[in-house]
mmCIF file of C-alpha atoms in Angstrom:
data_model
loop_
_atom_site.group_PDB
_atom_site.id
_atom_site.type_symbol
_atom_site.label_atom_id
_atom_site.label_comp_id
_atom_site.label_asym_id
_atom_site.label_seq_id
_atom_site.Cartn_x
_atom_site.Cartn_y
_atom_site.Cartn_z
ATOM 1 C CA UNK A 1 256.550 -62.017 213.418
ATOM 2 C CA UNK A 2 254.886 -65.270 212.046
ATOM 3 C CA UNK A 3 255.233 -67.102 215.535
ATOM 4 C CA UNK A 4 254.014 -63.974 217.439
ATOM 5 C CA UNK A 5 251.233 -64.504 219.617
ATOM 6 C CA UNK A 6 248.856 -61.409 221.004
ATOM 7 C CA UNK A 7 246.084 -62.204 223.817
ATOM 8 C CA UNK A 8 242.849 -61.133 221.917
ATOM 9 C CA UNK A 9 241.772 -59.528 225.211
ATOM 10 C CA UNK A 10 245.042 -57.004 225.256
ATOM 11 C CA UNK A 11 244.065 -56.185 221.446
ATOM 12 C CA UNK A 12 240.511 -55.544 222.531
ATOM 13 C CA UNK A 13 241.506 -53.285 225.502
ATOM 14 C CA UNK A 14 243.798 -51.430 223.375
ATOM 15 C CA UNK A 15 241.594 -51.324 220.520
ATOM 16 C CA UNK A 16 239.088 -49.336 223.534
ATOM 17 C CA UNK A 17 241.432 -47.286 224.749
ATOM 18 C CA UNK A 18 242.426 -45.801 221.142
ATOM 19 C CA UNK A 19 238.783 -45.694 219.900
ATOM 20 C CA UNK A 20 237.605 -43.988 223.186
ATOM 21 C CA UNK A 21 240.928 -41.536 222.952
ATOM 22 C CA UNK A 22 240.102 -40.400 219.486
ATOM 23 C CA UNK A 23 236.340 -39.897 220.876
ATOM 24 C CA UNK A 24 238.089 -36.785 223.399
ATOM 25 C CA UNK A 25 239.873 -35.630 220.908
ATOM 26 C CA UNK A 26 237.442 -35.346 218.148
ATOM 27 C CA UNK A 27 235.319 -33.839 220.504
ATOM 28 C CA UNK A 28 238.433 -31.373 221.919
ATOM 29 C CA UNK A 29 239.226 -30.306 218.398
ATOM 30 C CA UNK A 30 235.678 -29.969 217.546
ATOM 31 C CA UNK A 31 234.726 -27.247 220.579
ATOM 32 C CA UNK A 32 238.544 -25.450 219.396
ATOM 33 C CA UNK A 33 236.873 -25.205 215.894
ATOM 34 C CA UNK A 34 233.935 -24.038 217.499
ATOM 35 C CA UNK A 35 231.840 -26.214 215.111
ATOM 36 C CA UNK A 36 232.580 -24.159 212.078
ATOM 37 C CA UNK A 37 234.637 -23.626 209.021
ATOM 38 C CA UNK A 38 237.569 -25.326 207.290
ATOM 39 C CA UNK A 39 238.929 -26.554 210.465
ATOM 40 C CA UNK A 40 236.040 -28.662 211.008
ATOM 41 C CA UNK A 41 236.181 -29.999 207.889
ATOM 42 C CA UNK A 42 240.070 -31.118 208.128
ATOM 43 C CA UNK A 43 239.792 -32.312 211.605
ATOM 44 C CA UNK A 44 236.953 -34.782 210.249
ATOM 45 C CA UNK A 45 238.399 -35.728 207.310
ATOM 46 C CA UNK A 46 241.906 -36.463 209.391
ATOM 47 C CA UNK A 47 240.297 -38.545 211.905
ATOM 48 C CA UNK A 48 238.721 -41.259 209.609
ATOM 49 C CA UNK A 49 242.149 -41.937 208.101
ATOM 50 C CA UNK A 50 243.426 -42.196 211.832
ATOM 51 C CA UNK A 51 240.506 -45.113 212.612
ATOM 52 C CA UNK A 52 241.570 -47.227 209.945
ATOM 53 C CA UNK A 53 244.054 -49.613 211.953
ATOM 54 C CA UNK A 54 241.664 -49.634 214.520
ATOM 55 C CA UNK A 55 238.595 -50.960 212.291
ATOM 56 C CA UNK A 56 241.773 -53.187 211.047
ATOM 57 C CA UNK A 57 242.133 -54.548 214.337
ATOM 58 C CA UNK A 58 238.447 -55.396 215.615
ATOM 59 C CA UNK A 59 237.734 -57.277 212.150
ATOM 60 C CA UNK A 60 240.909 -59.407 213.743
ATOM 61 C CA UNK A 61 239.054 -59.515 216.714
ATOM 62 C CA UNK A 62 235.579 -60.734 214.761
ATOM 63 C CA UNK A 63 237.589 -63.008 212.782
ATOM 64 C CA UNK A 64 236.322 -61.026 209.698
ATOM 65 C CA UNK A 65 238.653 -61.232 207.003
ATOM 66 C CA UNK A 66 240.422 -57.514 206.515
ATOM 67 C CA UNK A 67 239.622 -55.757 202.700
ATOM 68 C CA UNK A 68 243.009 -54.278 201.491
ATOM 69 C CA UNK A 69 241.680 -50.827 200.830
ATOM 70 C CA UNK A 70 240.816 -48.253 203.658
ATOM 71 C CA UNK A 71 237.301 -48.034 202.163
ATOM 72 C CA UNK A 72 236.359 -50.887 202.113
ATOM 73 C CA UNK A 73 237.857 -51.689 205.624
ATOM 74 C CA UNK A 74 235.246 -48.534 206.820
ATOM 75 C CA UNK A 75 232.266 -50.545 204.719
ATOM 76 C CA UNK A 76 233.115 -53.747 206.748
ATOM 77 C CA UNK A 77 233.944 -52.629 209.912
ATOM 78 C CA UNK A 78 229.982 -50.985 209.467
ATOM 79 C CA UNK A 79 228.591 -54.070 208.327
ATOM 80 C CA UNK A 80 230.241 -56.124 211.472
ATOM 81 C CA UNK A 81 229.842 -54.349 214.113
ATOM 82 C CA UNK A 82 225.903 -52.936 212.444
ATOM 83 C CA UNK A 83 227.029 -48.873 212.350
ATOM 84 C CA UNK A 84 224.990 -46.417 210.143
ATOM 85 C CA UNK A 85 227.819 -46.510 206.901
ATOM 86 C CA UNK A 86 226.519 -43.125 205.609
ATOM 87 C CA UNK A 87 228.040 -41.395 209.019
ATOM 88 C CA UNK A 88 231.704 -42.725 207.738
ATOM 89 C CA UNK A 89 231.018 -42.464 203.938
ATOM 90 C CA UNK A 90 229.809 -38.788 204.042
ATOM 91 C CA UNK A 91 233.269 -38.129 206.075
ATOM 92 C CA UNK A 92 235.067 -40.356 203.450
ATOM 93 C CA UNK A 93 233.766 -38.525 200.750
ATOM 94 C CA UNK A 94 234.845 -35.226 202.245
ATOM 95 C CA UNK A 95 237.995 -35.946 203.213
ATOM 96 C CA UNK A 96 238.292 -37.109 199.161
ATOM 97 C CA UNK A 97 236.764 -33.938 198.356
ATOM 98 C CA UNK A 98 233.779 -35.290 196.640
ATOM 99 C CA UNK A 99 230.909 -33.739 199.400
ATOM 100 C CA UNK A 100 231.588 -30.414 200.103
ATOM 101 C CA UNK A 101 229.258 -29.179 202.893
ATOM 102 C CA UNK A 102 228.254 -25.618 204.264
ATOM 103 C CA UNK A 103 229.530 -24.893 208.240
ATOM 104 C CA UNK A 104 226.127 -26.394 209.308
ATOM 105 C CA UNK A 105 226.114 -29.370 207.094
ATOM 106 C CA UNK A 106 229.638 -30.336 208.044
ATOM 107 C CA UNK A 107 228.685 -30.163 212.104
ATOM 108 C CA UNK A 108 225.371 -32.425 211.186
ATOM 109 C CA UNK A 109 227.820 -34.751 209.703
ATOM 110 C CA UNK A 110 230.680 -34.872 212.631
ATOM 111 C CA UNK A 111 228.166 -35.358 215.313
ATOM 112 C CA UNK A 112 226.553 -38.357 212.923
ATOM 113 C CA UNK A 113 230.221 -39.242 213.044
ATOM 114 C CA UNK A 114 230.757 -39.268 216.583
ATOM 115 C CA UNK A 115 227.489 -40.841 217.342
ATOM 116 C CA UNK A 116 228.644 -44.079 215.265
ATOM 117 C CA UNK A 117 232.046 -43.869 216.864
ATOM 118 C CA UNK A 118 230.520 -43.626 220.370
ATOM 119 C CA UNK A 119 228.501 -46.589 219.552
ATOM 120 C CA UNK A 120 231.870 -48.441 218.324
ATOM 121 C CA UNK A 121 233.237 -47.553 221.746
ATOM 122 C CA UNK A 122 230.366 -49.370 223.555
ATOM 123 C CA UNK A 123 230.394 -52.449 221.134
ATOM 124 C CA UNK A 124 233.875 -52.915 221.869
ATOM 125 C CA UNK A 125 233.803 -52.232 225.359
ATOM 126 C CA UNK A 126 231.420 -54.727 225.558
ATOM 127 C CA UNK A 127 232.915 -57.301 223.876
ATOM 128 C CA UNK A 128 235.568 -57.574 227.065
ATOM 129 C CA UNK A 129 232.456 -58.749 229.592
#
């Protein structure tokens, strides 16, 4: 797969259309949870996990070199493309069962979530003009 070669526009649009995908169905699952509970709570700790190869993908796309653990893929994919890292480390950390957070404390924390993601969406949309 060495000699393969993939137009860095195609990765971009794809890497859109799956960022912008998981934005409809974070917020789908979200209004099916209405906003409370343990479902919450696995649907955001599930997504992040989800995002991963995508963050993978747009540091390719930066020409950032790629960490080898998911972590620190989230940490640089903040740092490159300047999202608020305590959005995706408070999800981290839940999904890891470190921050456990009451019903309301978990919805403050999926719509920081999805705020950063939506801004994601437009950097990368962006990046195609």
């Amino acid at each position: 797969l060495k000699d393969l070669v993939i137009d860095r526009e195609f990765l971009r649009l794809q890497c859109e259309r799956e960022i912008k995908g998981k934005l409809l169905l974070l917020r789908q699952a979200f209004l099916e949870t209405g906003g409370r509970g343990r479902g919450l709570r696995e649907l955001i700790g599930q997504s992040l996990s989800a995002f991963v190869a995508i963050f993978k993908a747009l540091l390719h796309l930066r020409e950032t070199e790629i960490p080898g653990g998911k972590k620190d893929v989230i940490r640089e994919t903040c740092r490159a493309f300047q999202l608020k890292p305590d959005a995706f480390e408070t999800v981290w950390g839940m999904r890891a069962g470190n921050i456990k957070l009451s019903d309301a404390g978990a919805t403050r924390a999926f719509k920081d979530y999805l705020r950063e993601v939506r801004r994601l969406a437009k950097q990368v949309d962006a990046m195609g003009e």
